[in-house]
Short mmCIF file of C-alpha atoms in Angstrom, two decimals:
data_model
loop_
_atom_site.label_atom_id
_atom_site.label_comp_id
_atom_site.label_asym_id
_atom_site.label_seq_id
_atom_site.Cartn_x
_atom_site.Cartn_y
_atom_site.Cartn_z
CA MET A 1026 152.63 37.96 166.75
CA ALA A 1027 148.83 38.22 166.07
CA ALA A 1028 147.23 41.77 164.57
CA PRO A 1029 145.47 43.52 167.10
CA ASN A 1030 141.36 43.27 166.45
CA PRO A 1031 139.78 46.12 165.17
CA ASN A 1032 136.36 44.91 166.18
CA HIS A 1033 137.83 44.56 169.81
CA ALA A 1034 139.04 48.19 170.04
CA GLN A 1035 136.00 49.68 168.45
CA LYS A 1036 133.98 47.73 171.30
CA ASN A 1037 135.95 49.00 173.59
CA GLN A 1038 135.54 52.87 172.34
CA CYS A 1039 132.22 52.40 172.50
CA ASN A 1040 132.03 50.82 175.87
CA PHE A 1041 134.18 53.86 177.12
CA SER A 1042 131.62 56.12 175.38
CA LYS A 1043 128.59 54.49 177.32
CA ASP A 1044 130.50 54.26 180.76
CA PHE A 1045 131.82 58.04 180.38
CA ASP A 1046 129.69 59.74 182.99
CA TYR A 1047 129.05 63.31 181.56
CA SER A 1048 128.28 64.74 184.53
CA GLN A 1049 131.95 65.25 185.30
CA ARG A 1050 131.98 68.00 182.84
CA ALA A 1051 128.53 70.01 183.78
CA GLN A 1052 130.42 72.43 186.12
CA TRP A 1053 132.49 73.99 183.67
CA LEU A 1054 130.30 73.19 180.45
CA ARG A 1055 127.12 74.92 182.04
CA ALA A 1056 128.96 77.94 182.71
CA ALA A 1057 131.00 78.04 179.34
CA VAL A 1058 127.94 77.21 177.24
CA LEU A 1059 125.28 79.53 178.85
CA GLY A 1060 128.17 82.42 179.17
CA ALA A 1061 128.82 81.85 175.20
CA ASN A 1062 125.35 81.86 174.29
CA ASP A 1063 124.62 84.94 176.64
CA GLY A 1064 127.33 86.95 175.41
CA LEU A 1065 126.56 86.08 171.73
CA VAL A 1066 122.74 86.96 172.23
CA SER A 1067 122.77 89.91 174.86
CA ILE A 1068 125.39 91.67 172.59
CA ALA A 1069 123.61 91.17 169.40
CA SER A 1070 120.22 92.02 170.52
CA LEU A 1071 121.58 95.21 171.97
CA MET A 1072 123.60 96.33 169.01
CA MET A 1073 120.44 95.28 166.55
CA GLY A 1074 118.23 97.51 169.00
CA ILE A 1075 120.57 100.42 168.95
CA GLY A 1076 120.49 99.71 164.79
CA ALA A 1077 116.81 100.21 164.84
CA VAL A 1078 117.05 103.66 165.52
CA LYS A 1079 120.49 104.80 164.55
CA GLU A 1080 122.65 103.75 161.25
CA ASP A 1081 125.87 104.72 162.69
CA ALA A 1082 128.26 101.99 162.91
CA GLU A 1083 130.23 103.74 165.51
CA ALA A 1084 127.09 103.66 168.01
CA MET A 1085 126.67 100.15 167.59
CA VAL A 1086 130.15 98.97 168.10
CA LEU A 1087 130.30 101.34 171.22
CA THR A 1088 127.43 99.91 172.68
CA GLY A 1089 128.45 96.63 171.96
CA PHE A 1090 131.67 96.98 173.77
CA ALA A 1091 129.93 98.31 176.80
CA GLY A 1092 127.62 95.44 176.98
CA LEU A 1093 130.68 92.84 176.58
CA PHE A 1094 132.34 94.80 179.75
CA ALA A 1095 129.41 94.94 181.82
CA GLY A 1096 127.75 91.62 180.79
CA ALA A 1097 131.23 89.62 181.41
CA CYS A 1098 131.56 91.08 184.84
CA SER A 1099 127.71 90.24 185.71
CA MET A 1100 127.96 86.89 184.48
CA ALA A 1101 131.39 85.96 186.44
CA ILE A 1102 129.91 87.58 190.01
CA GLY A 1103 126.59 86.07 189.43
CA GLU A 1104 128.03 82.64 188.61
CA PHE A 1105 130.77 83.03 191.35
CA VAL A 1106 127.66 83.74 194.00
CA SER A 1107 125.61 81.00 192.69
CA MET A 1108 128.32 78.49 192.67
CA TYR A 1109 129.52 79.48 195.88
CA SER A 1110 125.94 79.08 197.53
CA GLN A 1111 125.84 75.49 195.94
CA LEU A 1112 129.47 74.59 197.24
CA ASP A 1113 128.43 75.74 200.84
CA ILE A 1114 125.27 73.56 200.64
CA GLU A 1115 126.79 70.56 199.31
CA ILE A 1116 129.48 70.64 201.93
CA ALA A 1117 127.10 71.28 204.58
CA GLN A 1118 125.17 68.27 203.40
CA MET A 1119 128.53 66.02 203.11
CA LYS A 1120 128.95 66.82 206.50
CA ARG A 1121 125.50 65.51 207.85
CA GLU A 1122 125.64 62.56 205.81
CA LYS A 1123 129.29 61.28 206.53
CA ARG A 1124 129.17 57.75 207.26
CA MET A 1125 132.37 56.17 209.21
CA THR A 1126 133.06 53.29 207.59
CA ASN A 1127 136.25 51.72 205.92
CA ASN A 1128 135.97 53.36 202.51
CA GLY A 1129 134.65 56.62 204.21
CA GLN A 1130 137.83 58.52 203.30
CA ASN A 1131 137.95 57.52 199.95
CA GLU A 1132 134.08 58.25 199.26
CA GLU A 1133 134.60 61.63 201.13
CA GLU A 1134 137.65 62.47 198.54
CA ILE A 1135 135.64 61.48 195.46
CA GLN A 1136 132.71 63.50 196.62
CA LYS A 1137 135.10 66.65 197.39
CA GLU A 1138 136.28 66.09 193.68
CA LYS A 1139 132.89 66.40 191.99
CA LEU A 1140 132.20 69.80 194.55
CA PRO A 1141 131.52 72.87 192.23
CA ASN A 1142 134.42 75.46 191.70
CA PRO A 1143 133.28 78.97 192.00
CA PHE A 1144 136.29 80.33 190.71
CA GLN A 1145 136.71 78.10 187.63
CA ALA A 1146 132.73 78.66 186.91
CA ALA A 1147 133.04 82.63 187.39
CA LEU A 1148 136.14 82.62 184.75
CA ALA A 1149 134.76 80.34 182.41
CA SER A 1150 131.61 82.14 182.47
CA ALA A 1151 133.36 85.63 182.10
CA LEU A 1152 135.71 84.24 179.40
CA ALA A 1153 132.73 82.27 177.28
CA PHE A 1154 130.51 85.90 177.36
CA ALA A 1155 133.09 87.76 175.77
CA LEU A 1156 133.91 85.25 173.39
CA GLY A 1157 130.37 85.11 172.32
CA ALA A 1158 130.33 89.01 172.24
CA VAL A 1159 132.82 89.55 170.28
CA VAL A 1160 131.12 87.72 167.12
CA PRO A 1161 128.63 90.52 166.44
CA LEU A 1162 131.13 93.21 167.10
CA LEU A 1163 133.54 91.87 164.41
CA ALA A 1164 130.73 91.47 162.11
CA ALA A 1165 129.23 94.82 162.60
CA ALA A 1166 132.95 96.91 163.14
CA PHE A 1167 133.91 96.96 159.11
CA ILE A 1168 130.79 97.54 157.41
CA ALA A 1169 129.66 101.19 156.68
CA ASN A 1170 126.52 99.97 154.74
CA TYR A 1171 123.80 100.48 157.30
CA LYS A 1172 121.49 97.42 156.03
CA VAL A 1173 124.33 95.04 155.08
CA ARG A 1174 125.82 95.54 158.70
CA LEU A 1175 122.62 94.34 160.27
CA GLY A 1176 122.40 91.53 158.00
CA VAL A 1177 125.82 90.27 158.40
CA VAL A 1178 125.29 90.55 162.06
CA VAL A 1179 122.45 88.29 162.20
CA ALA A 1180 124.24 85.85 159.40
CA ALA A 1181 127.17 85.50 161.65
CA VAL A 1182 125.39 85.27 165.25
CA THR A 1183 123.12 82.59 163.50
CA LEU A 1184 126.10 80.86 162.39
CA ALA A 1185 127.69 81.34 165.75
CA LEU A 1186 124.67 79.99 167.86
CA ILE A 1187 125.01 76.86 165.54
CA ALA A 1188 128.53 76.34 166.57
CA PHE A 1189 128.00 76.80 170.18
CA ALA A 1190 125.18 74.48 170.35
CA GLY A 1191 126.92 72.12 168.31
CA VAL A 1192 129.96 72.01 170.69
CA GLY A 1193 127.86 72.15 173.82
CA ALA A 1194 125.58 69.08 172.68
CA VAL A 1195 128.57 66.84 171.64
CA LEU A 1196 130.60 67.95 174.80
CA GLY A 1197 127.29 67.11 176.64
CA GLY A 1198 126.02 64.11 175.16
CA THR A 1199 122.99 65.15 174.20
CA SER A 1200 121.42 65.39 170.74
CA VAL A 1201 122.79 68.11 168.17
CA ALA A 1202 119.73 67.99 165.97
CA ARG A 1203 117.27 69.14 168.77
CA SER A 1204 119.96 71.45 170.59
CA CYS A 1205 120.84 73.65 167.36
CA PRO A 1206 117.40 74.71 166.21
CA ARG A 1207 116.32 75.52 169.69
CA VAL A 1208 119.28 77.70 170.49
CA VAL A 1209 118.92 79.34 167.12
CA LEU A 1210 115.20 79.98 167.30
CA GLY A 1211 116.00 81.67 170.57
CA GLY A 1212 118.51 84.03 169.50
CA TRP A 1213 116.43 85.12 166.62
CA MET A 1214 113.47 85.95 168.89
CA ALA A 1215 115.82 87.82 170.80
CA MET A 1216 117.32 90.16 168.26
CA GLY A 1217 114.10 90.61 166.95
CA ILE A 1218 111.87 91.36 169.79
CA THR A 1219 114.67 93.79 170.91
CA PHE A 1220 115.03 95.43 167.09
CA GLY A 1221 110.86 95.56 166.82
CA LEU A 1222 110.50 97.30 170.25
CA THR A 1223 113.51 99.80 169.92
CA LYS A 1224 112.21 100.82 166.72
CA LEU A 1225 108.43 101.31 168.20
CA ILE A 1226 109.90 103.31 170.89
CA GLY A 1227 112.17 105.67 168.65
CA SER A 1228 109.45 105.75 166.05
CA ASN A 1229 106.97 107.65 168.83
CA GLY A 1230 109.80 110.12 169.05
CA LEU A 1231 110.76 109.48 172.49
CA GLN A 1232 112.78 112.41 173.71
CA MET A 1233 115.97 111.68 175.84
#
């Protein structure tokens, strides 16, 4: 009995990788990656802003939790409404372009499988937002020292941004080397701008 040819198996794997349609993952991948990055950056920036004017760890953590709840609900509702609108448009377009051929029904079934799922996108968006938001919350929750707490939050968020960007790039079939620096730089800018502007407002003696 002839032994299997490893080169043949490797060739088949390469062909599968080339032929795989990464657009099939676009619906849930877009919602999940955007949700995770948004939760991570939004909550981290919110906590850094509070940290700019208050050294209290409890204030940072409570603010982070409030942002997590509000953000997850907002992401889910926004994604649901957006995807449902897209679904209505694509269904209407399918009806206009429907052609009566021998393979017409098969083509229609294939098209329906590719239609966006609003419920799936909303759930993925909310869960991903919450997952991202947990990172800065856990980083800040157990550290009493003010400066150390801010540094740990920035470090944890940076590592999480690299991880999320890398996973999204791999699953989407894009370049990890280009995706990671872009995402990390954006996160740093968001945290830095929020910290700086909040510090500026607080130092000017804004009365609440």
